[in-house]
Coordinates of C-alpha atoms in Angstrom, one line a residue:
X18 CA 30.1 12.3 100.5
X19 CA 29.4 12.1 96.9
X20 CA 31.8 9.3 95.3
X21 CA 34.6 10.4 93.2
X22 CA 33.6 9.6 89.6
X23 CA 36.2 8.2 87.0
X24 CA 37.7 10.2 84.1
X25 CA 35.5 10.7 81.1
X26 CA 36.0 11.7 78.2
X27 CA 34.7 14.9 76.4
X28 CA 32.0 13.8 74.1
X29 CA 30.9 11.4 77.2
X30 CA 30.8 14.3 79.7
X31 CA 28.7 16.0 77.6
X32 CA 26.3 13.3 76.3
X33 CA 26.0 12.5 80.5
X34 CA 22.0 13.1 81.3
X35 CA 21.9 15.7 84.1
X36 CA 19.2 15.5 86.6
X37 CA 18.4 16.8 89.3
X38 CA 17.7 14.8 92.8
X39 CA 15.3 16.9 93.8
X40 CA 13.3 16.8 90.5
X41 CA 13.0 13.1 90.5
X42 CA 13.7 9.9 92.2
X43 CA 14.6 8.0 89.0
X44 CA 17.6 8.8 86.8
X45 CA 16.6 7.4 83.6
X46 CA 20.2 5.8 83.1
X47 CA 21.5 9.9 84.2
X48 CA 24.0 10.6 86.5
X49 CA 22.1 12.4 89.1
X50 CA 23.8 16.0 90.0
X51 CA 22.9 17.3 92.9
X52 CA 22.8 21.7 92.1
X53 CA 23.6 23.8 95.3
X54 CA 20.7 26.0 96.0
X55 CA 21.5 29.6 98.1
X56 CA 18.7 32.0 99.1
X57 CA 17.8 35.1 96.9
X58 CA 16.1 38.3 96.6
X59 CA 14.4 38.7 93.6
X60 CA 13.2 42.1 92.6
X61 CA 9.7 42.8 90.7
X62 CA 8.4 45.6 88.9
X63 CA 4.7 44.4 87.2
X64 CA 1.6 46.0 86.3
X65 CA -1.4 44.6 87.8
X66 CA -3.9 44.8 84.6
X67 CA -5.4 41.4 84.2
X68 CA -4.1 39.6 87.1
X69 CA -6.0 38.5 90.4
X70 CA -3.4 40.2 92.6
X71 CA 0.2 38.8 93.1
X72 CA -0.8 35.8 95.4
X73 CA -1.7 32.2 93.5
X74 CA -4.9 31.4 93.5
X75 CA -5.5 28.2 91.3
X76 CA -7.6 28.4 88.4
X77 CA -6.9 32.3 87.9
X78 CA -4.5 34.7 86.5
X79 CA -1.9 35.8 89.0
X80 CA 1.3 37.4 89.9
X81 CA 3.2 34.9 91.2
X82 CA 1.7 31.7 89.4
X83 CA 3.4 33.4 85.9
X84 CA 6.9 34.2 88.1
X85 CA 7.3 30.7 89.3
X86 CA 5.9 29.1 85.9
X87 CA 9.0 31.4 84.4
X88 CA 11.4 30.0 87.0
X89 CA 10.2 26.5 86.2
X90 CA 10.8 27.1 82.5
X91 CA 14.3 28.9 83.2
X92 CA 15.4 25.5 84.9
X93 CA 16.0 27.6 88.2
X94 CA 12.9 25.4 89.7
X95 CA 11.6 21.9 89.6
X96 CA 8.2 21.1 88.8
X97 CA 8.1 20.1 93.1
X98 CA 8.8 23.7 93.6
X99 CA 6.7 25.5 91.3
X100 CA 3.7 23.3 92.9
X101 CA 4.7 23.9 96.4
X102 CA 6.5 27.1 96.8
X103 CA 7.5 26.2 100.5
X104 CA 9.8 24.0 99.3
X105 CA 12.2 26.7 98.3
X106 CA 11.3 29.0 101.0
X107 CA 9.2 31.0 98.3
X108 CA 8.0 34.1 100.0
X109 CA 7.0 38.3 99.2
X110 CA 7.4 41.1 100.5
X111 CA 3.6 42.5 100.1
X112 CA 0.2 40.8 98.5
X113 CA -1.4 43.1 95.8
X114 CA -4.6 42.9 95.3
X115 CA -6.2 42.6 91.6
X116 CA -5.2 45.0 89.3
X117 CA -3.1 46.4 91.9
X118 CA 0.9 47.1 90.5
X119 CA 4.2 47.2 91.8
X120 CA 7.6 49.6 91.2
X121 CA 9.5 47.4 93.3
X122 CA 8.3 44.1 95.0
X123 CA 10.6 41.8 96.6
X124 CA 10.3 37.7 96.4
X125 CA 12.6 36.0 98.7
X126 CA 13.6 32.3 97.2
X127 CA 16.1 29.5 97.3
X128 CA 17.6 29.2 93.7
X129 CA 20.5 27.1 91.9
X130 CA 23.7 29.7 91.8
X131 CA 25.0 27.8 88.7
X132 CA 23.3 30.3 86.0
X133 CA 25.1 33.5 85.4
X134 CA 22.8 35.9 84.4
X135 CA 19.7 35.2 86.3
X136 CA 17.6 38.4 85.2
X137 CA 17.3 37.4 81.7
X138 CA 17.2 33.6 81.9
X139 CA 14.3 34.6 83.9
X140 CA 12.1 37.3 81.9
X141 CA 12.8 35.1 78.8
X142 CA 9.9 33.3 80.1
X143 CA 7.7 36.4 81.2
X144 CA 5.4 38.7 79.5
X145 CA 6.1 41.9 79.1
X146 CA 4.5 43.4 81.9
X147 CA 6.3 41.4 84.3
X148 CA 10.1 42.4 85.0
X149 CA 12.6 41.3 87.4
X150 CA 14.9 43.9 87.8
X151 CA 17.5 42.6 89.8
X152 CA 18.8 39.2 91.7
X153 CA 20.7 39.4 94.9
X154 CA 22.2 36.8 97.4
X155 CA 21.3 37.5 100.8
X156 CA 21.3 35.3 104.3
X157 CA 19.8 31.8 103.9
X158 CA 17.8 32.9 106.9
X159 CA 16.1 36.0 104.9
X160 CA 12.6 36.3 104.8
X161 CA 11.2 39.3 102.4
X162 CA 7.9 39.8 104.4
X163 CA 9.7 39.3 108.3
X164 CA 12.7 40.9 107.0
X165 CA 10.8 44.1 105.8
X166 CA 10.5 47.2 108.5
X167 CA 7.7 49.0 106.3
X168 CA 6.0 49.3 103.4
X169 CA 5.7 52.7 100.6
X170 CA 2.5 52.7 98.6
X171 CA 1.4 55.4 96.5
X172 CA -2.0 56.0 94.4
X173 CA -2.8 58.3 92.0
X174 CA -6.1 59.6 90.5
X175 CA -7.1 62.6 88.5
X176 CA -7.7 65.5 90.8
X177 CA -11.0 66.2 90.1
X178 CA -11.5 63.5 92.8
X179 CA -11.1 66.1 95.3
X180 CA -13.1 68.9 94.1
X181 CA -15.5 70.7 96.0
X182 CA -18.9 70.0 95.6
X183 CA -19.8 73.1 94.0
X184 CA -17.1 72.6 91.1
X185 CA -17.2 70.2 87.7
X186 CA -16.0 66.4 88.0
X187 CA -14.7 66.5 84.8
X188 CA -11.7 66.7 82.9
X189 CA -10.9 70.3 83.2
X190 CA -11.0 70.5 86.4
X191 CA -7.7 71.7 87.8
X192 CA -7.0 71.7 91.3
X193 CA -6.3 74.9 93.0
X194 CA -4.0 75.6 95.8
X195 CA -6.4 76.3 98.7
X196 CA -7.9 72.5 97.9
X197 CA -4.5 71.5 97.2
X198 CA -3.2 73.1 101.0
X199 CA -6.4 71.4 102.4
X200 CA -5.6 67.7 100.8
X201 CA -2.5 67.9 102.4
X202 CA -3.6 69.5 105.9
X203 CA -6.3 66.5 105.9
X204 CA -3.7 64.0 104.7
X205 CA -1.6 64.9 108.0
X206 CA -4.1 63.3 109.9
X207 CA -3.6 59.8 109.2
X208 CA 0.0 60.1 110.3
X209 CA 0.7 57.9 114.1
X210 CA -0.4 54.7 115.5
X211 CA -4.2 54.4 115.2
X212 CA -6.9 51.9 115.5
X213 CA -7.9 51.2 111.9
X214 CA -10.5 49.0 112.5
X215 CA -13.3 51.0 110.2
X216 CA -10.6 51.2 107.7
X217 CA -10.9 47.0 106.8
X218 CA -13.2 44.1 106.7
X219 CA -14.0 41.7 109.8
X220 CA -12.1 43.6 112.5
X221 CA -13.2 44.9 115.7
X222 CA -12.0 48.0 117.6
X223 CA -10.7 45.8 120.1
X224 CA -8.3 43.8 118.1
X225 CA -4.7 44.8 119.1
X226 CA -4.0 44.3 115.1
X227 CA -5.8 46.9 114.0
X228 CA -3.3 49.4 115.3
X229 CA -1.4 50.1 112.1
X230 CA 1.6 52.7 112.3
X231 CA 1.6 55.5 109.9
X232 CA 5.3 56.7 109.5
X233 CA 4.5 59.7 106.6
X234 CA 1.8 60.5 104.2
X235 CA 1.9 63.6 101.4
X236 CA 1.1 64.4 98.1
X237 CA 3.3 65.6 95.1
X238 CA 2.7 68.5 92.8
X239 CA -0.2 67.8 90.2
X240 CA 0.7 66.9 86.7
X241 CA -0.9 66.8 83.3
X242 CA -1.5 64.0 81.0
X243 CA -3.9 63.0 78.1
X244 CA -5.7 65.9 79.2
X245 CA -6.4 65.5 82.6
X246 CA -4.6 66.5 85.8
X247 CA -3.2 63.9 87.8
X248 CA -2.2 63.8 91.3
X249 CA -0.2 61.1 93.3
X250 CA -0.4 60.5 97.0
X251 CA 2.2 58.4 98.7
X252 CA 2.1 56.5 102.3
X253 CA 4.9 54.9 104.1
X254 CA 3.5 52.4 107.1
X255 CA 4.7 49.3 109.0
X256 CA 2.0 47.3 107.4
X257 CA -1.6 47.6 106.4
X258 CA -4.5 45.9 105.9
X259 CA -7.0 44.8 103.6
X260 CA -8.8 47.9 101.8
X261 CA -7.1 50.2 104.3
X262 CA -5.2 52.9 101.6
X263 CA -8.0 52.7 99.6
X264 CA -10.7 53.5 102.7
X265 CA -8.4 56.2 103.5
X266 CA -8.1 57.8 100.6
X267 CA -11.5 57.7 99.5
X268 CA -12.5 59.4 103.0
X269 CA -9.6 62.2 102.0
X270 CA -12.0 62.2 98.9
X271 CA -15.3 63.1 100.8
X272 CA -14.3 65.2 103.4
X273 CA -12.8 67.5 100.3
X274 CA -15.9 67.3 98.1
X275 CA -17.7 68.3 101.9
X276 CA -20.0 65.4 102.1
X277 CA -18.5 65.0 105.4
X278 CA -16.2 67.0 108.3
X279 CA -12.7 66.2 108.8
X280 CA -13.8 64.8 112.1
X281 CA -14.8 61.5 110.6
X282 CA -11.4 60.8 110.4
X283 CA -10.7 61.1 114.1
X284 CA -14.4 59.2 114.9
X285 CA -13.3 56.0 112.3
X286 CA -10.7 55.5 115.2
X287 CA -13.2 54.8 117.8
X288 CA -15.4 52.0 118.8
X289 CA -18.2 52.9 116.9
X290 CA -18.5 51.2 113.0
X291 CA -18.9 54.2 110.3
X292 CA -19.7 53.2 106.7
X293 CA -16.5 54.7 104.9
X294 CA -16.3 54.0 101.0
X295 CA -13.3 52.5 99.3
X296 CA -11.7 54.1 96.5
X297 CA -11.5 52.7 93.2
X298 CA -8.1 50.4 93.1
X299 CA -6.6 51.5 89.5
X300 CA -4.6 53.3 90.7
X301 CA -2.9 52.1 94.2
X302 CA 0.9 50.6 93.7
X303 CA 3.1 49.0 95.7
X304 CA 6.4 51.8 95.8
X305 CA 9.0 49.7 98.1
X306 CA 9.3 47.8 100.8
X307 CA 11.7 49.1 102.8
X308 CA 14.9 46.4 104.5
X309 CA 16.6 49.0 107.0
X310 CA 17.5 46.6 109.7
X311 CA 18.5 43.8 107.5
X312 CA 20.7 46.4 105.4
X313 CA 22.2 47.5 108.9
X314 CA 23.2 44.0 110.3
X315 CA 24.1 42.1 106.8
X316 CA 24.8 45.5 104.0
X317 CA 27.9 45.9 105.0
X318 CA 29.0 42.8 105.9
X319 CA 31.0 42.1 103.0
X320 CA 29.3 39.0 102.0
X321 CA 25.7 40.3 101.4
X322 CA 24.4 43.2 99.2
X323 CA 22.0 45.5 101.0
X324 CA 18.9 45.4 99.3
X325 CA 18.4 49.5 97.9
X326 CA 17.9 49.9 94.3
X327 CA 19.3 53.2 93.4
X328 CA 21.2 52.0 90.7
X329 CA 18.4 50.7 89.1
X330 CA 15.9 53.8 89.5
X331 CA 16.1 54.8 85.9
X332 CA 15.5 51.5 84.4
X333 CA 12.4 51.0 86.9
X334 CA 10.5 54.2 86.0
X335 CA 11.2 53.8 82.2
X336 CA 9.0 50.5 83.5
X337 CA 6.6 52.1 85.4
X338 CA 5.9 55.2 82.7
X339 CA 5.4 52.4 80.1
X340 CA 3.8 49.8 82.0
X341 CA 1.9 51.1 85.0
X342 CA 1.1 54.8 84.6
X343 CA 0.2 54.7 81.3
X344 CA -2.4 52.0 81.8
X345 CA -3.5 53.6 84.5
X346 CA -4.3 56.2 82.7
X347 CA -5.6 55.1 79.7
X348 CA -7.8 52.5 81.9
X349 CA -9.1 55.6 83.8
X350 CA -10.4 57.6 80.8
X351 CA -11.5 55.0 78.8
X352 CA -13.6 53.0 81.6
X353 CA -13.8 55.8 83.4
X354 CA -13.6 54.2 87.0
X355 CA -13.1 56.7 89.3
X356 CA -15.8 59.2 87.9
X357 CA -18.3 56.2 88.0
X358 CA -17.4 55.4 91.8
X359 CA -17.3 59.1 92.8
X360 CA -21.6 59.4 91.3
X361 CA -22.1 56.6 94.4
X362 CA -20.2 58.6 97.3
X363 CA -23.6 60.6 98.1
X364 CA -25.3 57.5 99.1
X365 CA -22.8 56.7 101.8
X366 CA -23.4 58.3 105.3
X367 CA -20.7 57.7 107.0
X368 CA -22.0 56.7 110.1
X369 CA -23.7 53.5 111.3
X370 CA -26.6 54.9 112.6
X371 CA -27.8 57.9 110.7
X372 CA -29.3 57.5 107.9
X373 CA -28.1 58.9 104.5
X374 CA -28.7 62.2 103.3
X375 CA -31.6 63.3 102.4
X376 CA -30.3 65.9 99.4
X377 CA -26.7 64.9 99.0
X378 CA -24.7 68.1 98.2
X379 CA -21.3 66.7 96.4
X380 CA -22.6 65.6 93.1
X381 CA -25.4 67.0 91.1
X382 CA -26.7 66.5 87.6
X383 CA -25.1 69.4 86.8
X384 CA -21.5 68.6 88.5
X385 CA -21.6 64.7 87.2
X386 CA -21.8 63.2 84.0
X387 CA -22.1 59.6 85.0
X388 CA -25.2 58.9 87.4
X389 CA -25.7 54.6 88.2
X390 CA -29.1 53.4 86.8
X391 CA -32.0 53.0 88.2
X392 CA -30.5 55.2 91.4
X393 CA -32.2 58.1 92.7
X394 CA -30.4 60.7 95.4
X395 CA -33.3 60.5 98.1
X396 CA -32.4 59.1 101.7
X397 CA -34.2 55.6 101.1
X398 CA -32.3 53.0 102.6
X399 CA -31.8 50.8 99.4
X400 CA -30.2 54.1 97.8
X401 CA -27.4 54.0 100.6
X402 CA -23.5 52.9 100.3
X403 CA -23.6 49.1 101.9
X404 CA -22.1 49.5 104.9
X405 CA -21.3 45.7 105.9
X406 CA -17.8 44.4 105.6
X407 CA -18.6 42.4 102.1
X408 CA -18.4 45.3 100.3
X409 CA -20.4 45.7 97.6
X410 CA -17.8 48.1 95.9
X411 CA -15.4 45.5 95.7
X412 CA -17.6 42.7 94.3
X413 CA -16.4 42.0 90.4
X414 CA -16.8 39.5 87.8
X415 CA -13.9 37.2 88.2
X416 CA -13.9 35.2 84.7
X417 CA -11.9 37.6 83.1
X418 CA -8.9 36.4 85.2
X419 CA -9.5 33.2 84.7
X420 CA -7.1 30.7 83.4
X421 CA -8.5 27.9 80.8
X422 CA -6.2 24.4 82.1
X423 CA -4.4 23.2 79.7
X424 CA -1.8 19.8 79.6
X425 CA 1.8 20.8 80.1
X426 CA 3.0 20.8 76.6
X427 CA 6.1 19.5 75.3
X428 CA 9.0 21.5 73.9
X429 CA 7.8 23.3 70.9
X430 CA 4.6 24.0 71.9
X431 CA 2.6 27.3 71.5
X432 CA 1.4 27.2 74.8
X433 CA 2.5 27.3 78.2
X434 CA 1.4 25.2 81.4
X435 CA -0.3 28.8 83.0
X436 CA -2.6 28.9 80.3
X437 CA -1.0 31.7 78.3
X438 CA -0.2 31.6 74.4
X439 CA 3.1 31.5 74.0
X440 CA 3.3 35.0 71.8
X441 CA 2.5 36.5 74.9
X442 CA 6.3 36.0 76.3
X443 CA 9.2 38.3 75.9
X444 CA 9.0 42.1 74.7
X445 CA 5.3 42.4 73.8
X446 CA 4.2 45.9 72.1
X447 CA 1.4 45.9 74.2
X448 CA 2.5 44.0 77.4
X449 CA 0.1 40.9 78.3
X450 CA -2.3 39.1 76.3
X451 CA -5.7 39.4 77.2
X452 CA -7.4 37.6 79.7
X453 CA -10.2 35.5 78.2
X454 CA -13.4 34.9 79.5
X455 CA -15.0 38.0 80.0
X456 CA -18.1 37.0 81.9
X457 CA -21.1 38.7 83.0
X458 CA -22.5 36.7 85.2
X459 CA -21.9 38.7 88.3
X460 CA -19.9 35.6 90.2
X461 CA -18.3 37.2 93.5
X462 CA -14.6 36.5 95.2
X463 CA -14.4 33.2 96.4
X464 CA -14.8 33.3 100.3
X465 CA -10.9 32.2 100.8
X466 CA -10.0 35.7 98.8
X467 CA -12.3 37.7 101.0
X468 CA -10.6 36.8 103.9
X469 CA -6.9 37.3 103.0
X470 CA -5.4 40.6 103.2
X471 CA -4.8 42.0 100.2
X472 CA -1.4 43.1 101.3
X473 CA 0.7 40.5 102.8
X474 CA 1.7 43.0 105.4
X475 CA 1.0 41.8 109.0
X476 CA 4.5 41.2 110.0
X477 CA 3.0 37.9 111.9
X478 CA 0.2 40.2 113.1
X479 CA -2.7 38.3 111.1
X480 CA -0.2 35.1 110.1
X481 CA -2.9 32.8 110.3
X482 CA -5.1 34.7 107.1
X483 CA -1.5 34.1 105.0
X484 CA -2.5 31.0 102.9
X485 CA 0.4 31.8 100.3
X486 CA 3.2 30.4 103.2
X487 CA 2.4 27.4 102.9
X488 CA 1.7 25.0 99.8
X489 CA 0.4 27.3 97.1
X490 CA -2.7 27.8 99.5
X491 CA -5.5 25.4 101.2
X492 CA -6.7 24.9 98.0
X493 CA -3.8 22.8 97.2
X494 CA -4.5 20.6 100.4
X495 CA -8.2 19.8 99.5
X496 CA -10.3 22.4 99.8
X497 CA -11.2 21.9 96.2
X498 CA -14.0 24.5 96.9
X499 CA -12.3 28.0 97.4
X500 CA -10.7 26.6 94.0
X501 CA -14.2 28.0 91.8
X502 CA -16.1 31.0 92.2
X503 CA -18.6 31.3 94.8
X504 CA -22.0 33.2 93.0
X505 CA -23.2 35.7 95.8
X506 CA -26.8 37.4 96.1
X507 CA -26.2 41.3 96.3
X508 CA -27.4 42.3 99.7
X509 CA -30.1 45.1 99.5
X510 CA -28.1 48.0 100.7
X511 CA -26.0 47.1 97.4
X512 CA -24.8 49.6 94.9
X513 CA -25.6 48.7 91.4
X514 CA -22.6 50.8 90.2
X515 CA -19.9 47.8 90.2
X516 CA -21.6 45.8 87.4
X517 CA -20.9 48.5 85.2
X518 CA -17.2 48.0 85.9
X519 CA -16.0 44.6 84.1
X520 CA -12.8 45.2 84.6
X521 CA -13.0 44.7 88.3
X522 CA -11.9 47.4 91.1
X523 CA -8.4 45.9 92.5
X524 CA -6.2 46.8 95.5
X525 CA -5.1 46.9 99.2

């Protein structure tokens, strides 16, 4: 029991030091008070744009390393806790990928409940692109990635992504409603428990987690913006796995532009290893994750909230339509990703064994714009899509996320111990500041990165690939060499295309 201190005065209350005991073993002279921490579900909105996905990874640009820098500097964490997020139980819902954003992404921590108003203390120290939209108590048992029954992601591209082969991939393309009918009639197929193991990286069909569940799959109306039609697909699972929406949709995206039958879909689920394309990741977000069993045992308890956001719906899509669709948008016509990666789908064949074709039929001269250098259309073998699990698709320059170490500065200074300038904080015009370092030296993910899923959503499936449970990662533990960029040789199979990209392809 703590001792019971004698009366003070006013002015000596208030001149007392107050530390905490968890921050450091020495008082200085301080009283030490001890602050009463309590578990909490912090809500996220952020766009992905610059950042190496939402998991730390030291030495580069992340999600979470800015969130727990801003809860460092909001005095809601100790300098022990922002180093080792276990310490506070630090834990989220879903890993994005880079580049890949989130509506609604839930962080579950333990936090002092002696600020009032959490929300802003908190985005005080965040740039503009990150939000957290709410704070709620909840059991101290409550884990946001056990906790979470499933997961809704959506991703939208322009619709000339699915045009037939004998139509314009262009701008003014505009979907009809026979392709439109036949999107969805394809989409349909996905739905039910399935082995998915042609859908990721390093897993065979006989791995009993590479049966994912898909509970729904659709797509809304189409929409124009900036001249273009847009389109936006949404998928509700259990979990998924690394590349997996993106291999899915871009195989919705070939079997509509006929390169191949709708029957790949159904052969992917067999034993046999098909070479199956992942879309470009601009456009993939994380929509919800989805708490229906905790809200059922603890939502009504009277002591808990349940953790729905329908109160804050408006306030998150005047987010989202500032921060995430618009820069997907302007991303996708200004680098013009998705037309660059839809000039390389000929070359895949979609099958292991067969070799390409020998006259691909989706995109001509005519129908494309954008053609990769130095590629012809023949059947040669180093003209084909890669069809190894490094893929080639995926490889990016990772210097632009990279974060130049600097000395934690004292108060005052113009920078902050992430790296970023300190202008970057609060209501920016034009969200984050730019990442520097914009390489072109063609340095590949570290291995450490490959091997995570990109979405933290095994539900215990693939625990052992989740190095963000424990102390930052293994890189924190001594494995000072998944710390730096690992420079990879192209394989020969390897499109060229993704060097054209430097502002890398992100996602699940």
């Amino acid at each position: 029991m703590k001792r019971s201190q004698p009366e003070e005065t006013e002015d000596a209350s208030d001149n007392r030091k107050r530390v905490h005991l968890d921050d450091a073993s020495e008082t200085d002279g301080g009283d030490a008070v001890r602050r009463k921490r309590r578990k909490f579900a912090l809500l996220l909105s952020y766009s992905g744009k610059g950042y190496l996905g939402m998991q730390r990874n030291p030495g580069y640009r992340t999600i979470e390393d800015d969130l727990l820098t801003a809860l460092l500097h909001a005095g809601l964490m100790t300098e022990e806790g922002c180093t080792c997020p276990q310490m506070v139980q630090f834990q989220r819902a879903a890993r994005t990928d880079k580049g890949v954003s989130a509506a609604r992404q839930v962080v579950s921590v333990k936090l002092p409940d002696d600020i009032p108003d959490m929300v802003s203390a908190i985005n005080e120290h965040l740039c503009s692109q990150i939000r957290v939209m709410a704070v709620r108590r909840t059991t101290k048992g409550f884990n946001s990635k056990s906790w979470c029954d499933s997961r809704t992601y959506s991703y939208m591209c322009p619709t000339f992504a699915f045009a037939p082969s004998v139509e314009m991939t262009n701008s003014s393309y505009r979907i009809t409603q026979d392709v439109l009918d036949q999107l969805r009639t394809i989409l349909k197929l996905y739905k039910g428990t399935h082995n998915f193991h042609n859908f990721t990286a390093r897993k065979k069909p006989e791995d009993a987690s590479a049966n994912r569940y898909i509970m729904d799959i659709d797509c809304g109306n189409p929409f124009e913006r900036e001249g273009f039609e847009w389109i936006i697909i949404k998928i509700k699972g259990q979990s998924f796995m690394m590349h997996q929406i993106r291999k899915m949709v871009g195989l919705v995206m070939a079997v509509c532009q006929g390169l191949v039958g709708a029957d790949a879909i159904r052969r992917a689920w067999g034993q046999q290893r098909l070479d199956i394309p992942i879309a470009p990741g601009l456009g993939l977000v994380l929509e919800e994750p989805h708490y229906d069993k905790y809200n059922k045992r603890f939502g009504s308890d009277g002591l808990h909230e349940p953790l729905v956001w329908d109160d804050l719906k408006d306030k998150i899509q005047e987010f989202r339509e500032v921060h995430i669709d618009s820069s997907i948008i302007k991303t996708e016509i200004s680098e013009e990703p998705m037309l660059k990666w839809l000039a390389t789908l000929p070359l895949h064949n979609f099958n292991s064994t067969e070799p390409g074709p020998e006259h691909p039929v989706a995109i001509s001269n005519a129908q494309c714009s954008y053609r990769p250098k130095g590629k012809r259309w023949g059947g040669k073998k180093d003209d084909q899509g890669s069809d190894n699990e490094a893929e080639d698709e995926d490889e990016g320059d990772l210097d632009q996320y990279r974060v130049i170490p600097t000395q934690r500065p004292s108060q005052g200074s113009s920078t902050v111990p992430n790296g970023h300038p300190a202008d970057s904080l609060g209501q920016g015009d034009d969200g984050a500041s730019e990442v520097k370092g914009e390489g072109d030296d063609g340095v590949s993910k570290p291995e450490d990165e490959n091997d995570k899923l990109e979405q933290d959503d095994d539900d215990g499936i693939d625990e052992a690939k989740d190095e963000g449970d424990g102390c930052v990662n293994k890189t924190m533990e001594g494995n000072d060499k998944a710390s730096a960029p690992v420079k990879m040789e192209d394989p020969k199979n390897t499109i060229e295309t993704n060097k054209l990209n430097n502002a890398s392809d992100s996602e699940n």
